[in-house]
Every structure is written in C-alpha cells, then in structure tokens.
Short mmCIF file of C-alpha atoms in Angstrom, two decimals:
data_model
loop_
_atom_site.label_atom_id
_atom_site.label_comp_id
_atom_site.label_asym_id
_atom_site.label_seq_id
_atom_site.Cartn_x
_atom_site.Cartn_y
_atom_site.Cartn_z
CA MET Q 27 12.50 -6.38 73.67
CA LYS Q 28 15.42 -8.72 73.27
CA THR Q 29 18.88 -7.50 72.47
CA ILE Q 30 21.03 -9.34 70.00
CA ALA Q 31 24.77 -9.37 70.38
CA LEU Q 32 26.39 -8.69 67.01
CA THR Q 33 29.93 -7.90 66.22
CA GLU Q 34 30.72 -4.90 64.08
CA SER Q 35 31.85 -7.06 61.15
CA GLU Q 36 28.59 -9.06 61.21
CA LEU Q 37 26.57 -5.85 61.18
CA VAL Q 38 28.55 -4.44 58.26
CA GLU Q 39 28.10 -7.69 56.32
CA MET Q 40 24.33 -7.65 56.87
CA ILE Q 41 24.06 -4.05 55.68
CA GLN Q 42 26.11 -4.81 52.56
CA GLN Q 43 23.82 -7.74 51.70
CA ILE Q 44 20.74 -5.57 52.06
CA VAL Q 45 22.23 -2.82 49.89
CA THR Q 46 23.23 -5.24 47.11
CA GLU Q 47 19.74 -6.78 47.11
CA LYS Q 48 18.18 -3.32 46.78
CA LYS Q 49 20.48 -2.45 43.86
CA LYS Q 50 19.59 -5.67 42.03
CA LYS Q 51 15.87 -5.00 42.41
CA SER Q 52 16.08 -1.34 41.38
CA LYS Q 53 17.80 -2.00 38.04
CA LYS Q 54 15.12 -1.92 35.36
CA LYS Q 55 15.51 -1.94 31.63
CA LYS Q 56 14.50 1.22 29.85
CA LYS Q 57 11.91 0.99 27.11
CA SER Q 58 13.34 1.48 23.67
CA LYS Q 59 11.76 4.28 21.72
CA LYS Q 60 10.10 3.83 18.35
CA ARG Q 61 12.95 4.15 15.87
CA ASP Q 62 11.89 2.99 12.46
CA ALA Q 63 13.20 3.75 8.97
CA CYS Q 64 11.15 6.95 8.81
CA TYR Q 65 12.81 8.25 11.97
CA TYR Q 66 16.27 7.90 10.48
CA LYS Q 67 15.29 9.29 7.05
CA VAL Q 68 13.65 12.38 8.50
CA LYS Q 69 16.33 13.00 11.12
CA SER Q 70 19.06 12.95 8.48
CA ARG Q 71 17.19 15.51 6.37
CA TYR Q 72 16.46 18.11 9.11
CA ASP Q 73 19.22 19.99 10.94
CA VAL Q 74 17.20 20.83 14.05
CA TRP Q 75 15.76 17.87 15.89
CA PRO Q 76 13.13 17.92 17.33
CA SER Q 77 11.31 20.68 15.55
CA ALA Q 78 7.75 21.18 14.40
CA TYR Q 79 8.72 20.70 10.75
CA ALA Q 80 10.68 17.54 11.46
CA SER Q 81 7.88 16.08 13.58
CA GLY Q 82 5.38 16.81 10.83
CA ALA Q 83 7.62 15.19 8.25
CA LEU Q 84 7.94 12.13 10.48
CA VAL Q 85 4.16 11.83 10.66
CA ASN Q 86 3.85 12.16 6.88
CA CYS Q 87 6.57 9.58 6.33
CA ARG Q 88 4.83 7.10 8.58
CA LYS Q 89 1.57 7.66 6.68
CA VAL Q 90 2.99 6.89 3.24
CA GLY Q 91 5.78 4.52 4.26
CA ALA Q 92 9.54 4.97 4.30
CA LYS Q 93 10.02 3.62 0.79
CA ASN Q 94 7.65 6.18 -0.73
CA TRP Q 95 8.42 9.21 1.43
CA GLY Q 96 10.55 11.90 -0.17
CA ASN Q 97 10.07 10.68 -3.73
CA SER Q 98 8.46 13.17 -6.01
CA LYS Q 99 5.50 12.10 -8.09
CA LYS Q 100 6.43 11.25 -11.66
CA LYS Q 101 4.06 12.36 -14.38
CA LYS Q 102 3.48 10.06 -17.31
CA SER Q 103 3.21 11.89 -20.64
#
C-alpha cells in the first residue's frame, strides 16, 4: 500500500468538497399533496382537521364537485 503525503489543509479541503457534494445530492423536492378547491372548502367548514366527518365530507365534495358541494337542493313548485 502506498502512502500519500497530504497536508492538513489539503485533507480538510477534500473532506469539505465531499460533504458539499453529499448535501447537494441529498436535497430532494417534497411531493405536494392534493389540495384542490374541495380541500379548502371542507377545511374551512370543520373545526377539527383531520377528523372522520371532515374526511367524509371531503370525499363527498370530490364526488359532486366543489361548485355543487354544500348547496342545498332547491325544489321547484
């Protein structure tokens, strides 16, 4: 095995380069969660989030659409 003569400053510089390369590689973007109009409508209506009632309302809102969710049915006479 060969020995390499390095000064302390050269060794420190090499370690810093390796650390900065690792940091650059490890930074990943987080996935954004599904936040549509229904999410904001339901979240504003329910005090406790997340709850079973709020989650159910979110599912119902996504079924009928945000424009139609929460509107009562109007009867024609």
